[in-house]
C-alpha positions as semicolon CSV with decimal commas, in nm:
position;residue;x (nm);y (nm);z (nm)
1;M;0,292;-2,054;0,077
2;T;0,632;-2,091;0,315
3;E;0,582;-2,005;0,654
4;W;0,728;-1,733;0,590
5;S;0,483;-1,627;0,354
6;R;0,193;-1,738;0,646
7;F;0,392;-1,553;0,891
8;A;0,481;-1,201;0,716
9;R;0,111;-1,158;0,606
10;R;0,028;-1,199;1,067
11;I;0,323;-0,926;1,118
12;R;0,209;-0,666;0,865
13;V;0,006;-0,531;1,043
14;P;0,057;-0,544;1,385
15;F;0,463;-0,444;1,254
16;G;0,338;-0,148;1,022
17;F;0,180;0,014;1,378
18;A;0,516;-0,058;1,513
19;F;0,720;0,093;1,239
20;A;0,466;0,404;1,285
21;A;0,552;0,487;1,671
22;F;0,953;0,405;1,581
23;Y;0,897;0,617;1,292
24;V;0,726;0,970;1,421
25;W;1,040;0,903;1,701
26;I;1,293;0,879;1,470
27;A;1,159;1,170;1,214
28;R;1,355;1,452;1,163
29;P;1,023;1,671;1,037
30;T;1,090;2,042;0,848
31;W;0,796;2,243;0,673
32;F;0,929;2,189;0,305
33;P;0,979;1,768;0,375
34;L;0,686;1,717;0,589
35;I;0,406;1,908;0,278
36;T;0,605;1,764;0,023
37;G;0,635;1,424;0,165
38;G;0,195;1,508;0,231
39;M;0,158;1,587;-0,105
40;V;0,325;1,251;-0,288
41;A;0,145;1,037;-0,065
42;V;-0,217;1,190;-0,129
43;P;-0,175;1,051;-0,504
44;G;-0,099;0,709;-0,280
45;I;-0,481;0,720;-0,065
46;L;-0,614;0,816;-0,373
47;F;-0,510;0,515;-0,607
48;R;-0,530;0,299;-0,274
49;G;-0,945;0,408;-0,225
50;R;-0,965;0,321;-0,652
51;A;-0,868;0,018;-0,617
52;A;-1,090;-0,094;-0,282
53;G;-1,358;0,028;-0,516
54;H;-1,294;-0,260;-0,742
55;V;-1,197;-0,513;-0,532
56;K;-1,415;-0,799;-0,536
57;K;-1,244;-1,079;-0,277
58;K;-1,224;-1,421;-0,297
59;E;-1,527;-1,351;-0,547
60;E;-1,359;-1,262;-0,912
61;L;-0,992;-1,183;-1,038
62;S;-1,061;-0,796;-1,033
63;T;-0,940;-0,656;-1,390
64;S;-1,127;-0,318;-1,373
65;G;-1,011;0,005;-1,266
66;P;-0,641;0,065;-1,125
67;Y;-0,563;-0,319;-1,159
68;A;-0,640;-0,284;-1,520
69;Y;-0,296;-0,109;-1,518
70;T;-0,118;-0,330;-1,207
71;R;-0,201;-0,687;-1,039
72;N;-0,129;-0,505;-0,653
73;P;-0,252;-0,138;-0,734
74;L;-0,306;-0,112;-0,316
75;Y;0,082;-0,238;-0,302
76;L;0,154;0,049;-0,507
77;G;0,007;0,301;-0,361
78;S;0,119;0,136;-0,003
79;L;0,471;0,221;-0,191
80;I;0,360;0,522;-0,284
81;M;0,256;0,678;0,043
82;A;0,568;0,509;0,207
83;L;0,753;0,754;-0,026
84;G;0,576;1,035;0,114
85;F;0,645;0,912;0,497
86;A;0,995;0,873;0,435
87;I;1,016;1,278;0,254
88;A;0,795;1,391;0,524
89;A;1,070;1,217;0,788
90;R;1,403;1,337;0,645
91;S;1,574;0,983;0,809
92;L;1,785;0,791;0,611
93;W;1,700;0,524;0,819
94;V;1,307;0,566;0,819
95;L;1,378;0,471;0,424
96;L;1,622;0,163;0,499
97;V;1,355;0,047;0,732
98;M;1,099;0,081;0,447
99;I;1,297;-0,142;0,188
100;V;1,337;-0,396;0,374
101;M;0,974;-0,419;0,520
102;F;0,909;-0,386;0,137
103;V;1,166;-0,628;0,030
104;A;1,099;-0,911;0,365
105;I;0,702;-0,842;0,442
106;Y;0,587;-0,733;0,152
107;L;0,700;-0,891;-0,129
108;P;0,632;-1,226;-0,006
109;V;0,255;-1,145;0,094
110;I;0,240;-1,087;-0,298
111;R;0,381;-1,382;-0,378
112;S;0,091;-1,593;-0,176
113;E;-0,114;-1,386;-0,209
114;E;-0,081;-1,418;-0,654
115;S;-0,060;-1,789;-0,574
116;F;-0,367;-1,824;-0,422
117;L;-0,575;-1,608;-0,713
118;R;-0,329;-1,863;-1,021
119;Q;-0,582;-2,185;-0,808
120;T;-0,892;-1,980;-0,721
121;F;-0,885;-1,826;-1,127
122;S;-0,859;-1,943;-1,457
123;N;-0,792;-1,623;-1,593
124;F;-0,512;-1,541;-1,402
125;D;-0,213;-1,679;-1,623
126;D;-0,340;-1,429;-1,889
127;Y;-0,347;-1,158;-1,672
128;A;-0,043;-1,158;-1,506
129;R;0,112;-1,242;-1,847
130;T;-0,017;-0,859;-1,979
131;V;-0,013;-0,649;-1,604
132;P;0,286;-0,610;-1,494
133;R;0,348;-0,712;-1,047
134;L;0,363;-0,332;-0,935
135;L;0,479;-0,076;-1,154
136;P;0,152;0,004;-1,352
137;R;0,141;-0,015;-1,739
138;I;0,040;0,249;-1,919
139;T;-0,262;0,133;-2,178
140;A;-0,581;-0,088;-1,916
141;Y;-0,522;-0,443;-1,953
142;R;-0,914;-0,458;-2,114
143;N;-1,177;-0,194;-2,084
144;D;-1,472;-0,478;-1,868
145;G;-1,731;-0,179;-1,698
146;G;-1,630;-0,256;-1,415
147;S;-1,677;0,079;-1,226
148;F;-1,641;0,174;-0,873
149;S;-1,823;0,090;-0,583
150;R;-1,834;0,283;-0,252
151;A;-1,979;-0,035;-0,116
152;L;-1,679;-0,200;-0,173
153;Y;-1,447;0,106;-0,060
154;W;-1,613;0,107;0,294
155;Q;-1,653;-0,297;0,320
156;H;-1,276;-0,319;0,257
157;R;-1,287;-0,034;0,577
158;E;-1,005;0,151;0,301
159;Y;-1,112;0,514;0,494
160;N;-0,858;0,378;0,754
161;A;-0,572;0,475;0,548
162;V;-0,681;0,845;0,465
163;L;-0,726;0,800;0,907
164;G;-0,379;0,644;0,915
165;T;-0,164;0,953;0,744
166;A;-0,424;1,208;0,875
167;A;-0,234;1,038;1,228
168;V;0,077;1,048;1,100
169;L;0,135;1,321;0,974
170;A;-0,062;1,515;1,259
171;A;0,207;1,334;1,469
172;L;0,540;1,531;1,293
173;M;0,349;1,873;1,301
174;A;0,327;1,824;1,622
175;K;0,633;1,694;1,658
176;L;0,723;2,013;1,466
177;F;0,585;2,240;1,701
178;W;0,736;2,120;2,007
179;A;1,062;2,132;1,827
180;S;1,028;2,518;1,759
181;R;0,922;2,583;2,139
C-alpha cells in the first residue's frame, strides 16, 4: 500500500464531511433538480445497503448479492448517490470536486483494498478476472447461495448512508425554502 492510499483511507470520511458543508453552501437547488437528484440517489443507497448485508469483512471473499456483479458495490452505490447529489446541487463545481475526490481518494483506496484481498483470499484473482472493478456485469459471477443479512447491514452501520442522504437533502430543502422567502 502506498503512502497516498494510506492517507486517502484516513481522510476519506472526514473529507466527506467537510465536502458536505461545502456542498450545501455552494448548491443552488430548485425543486425539480432536487427531486430528480433524490430519486437518482435512492438506488445508490439501496445498492449500498444490499451490499452491506453480504460483506463479511476479513472473514471471506464476498461474491454474493451485488458482489456477484461488481467487486465494489459500496463504491458504485456511493457514485450513484454522488450523481444524485450533483443533480440536486445544480453546480458544476460540485461535480468537478466529486470527480477529483473519486480519482484522488477512492481509486487509490479501491486499489489498496484489492491488494489486501489478493493477499488474504486465494480465490480473489479468479474473482477479479471475472467480475469488473466498478461497472457491473450483466449476469451473476456465480450463485453461491449467499443471502442478505440484516445483522451485517446493522453491523456495518449502513443506515448512516440513509441518514446522511436524508440530512443533506433536508439541508437543500431548507436552503431552497429560505431562499424563496
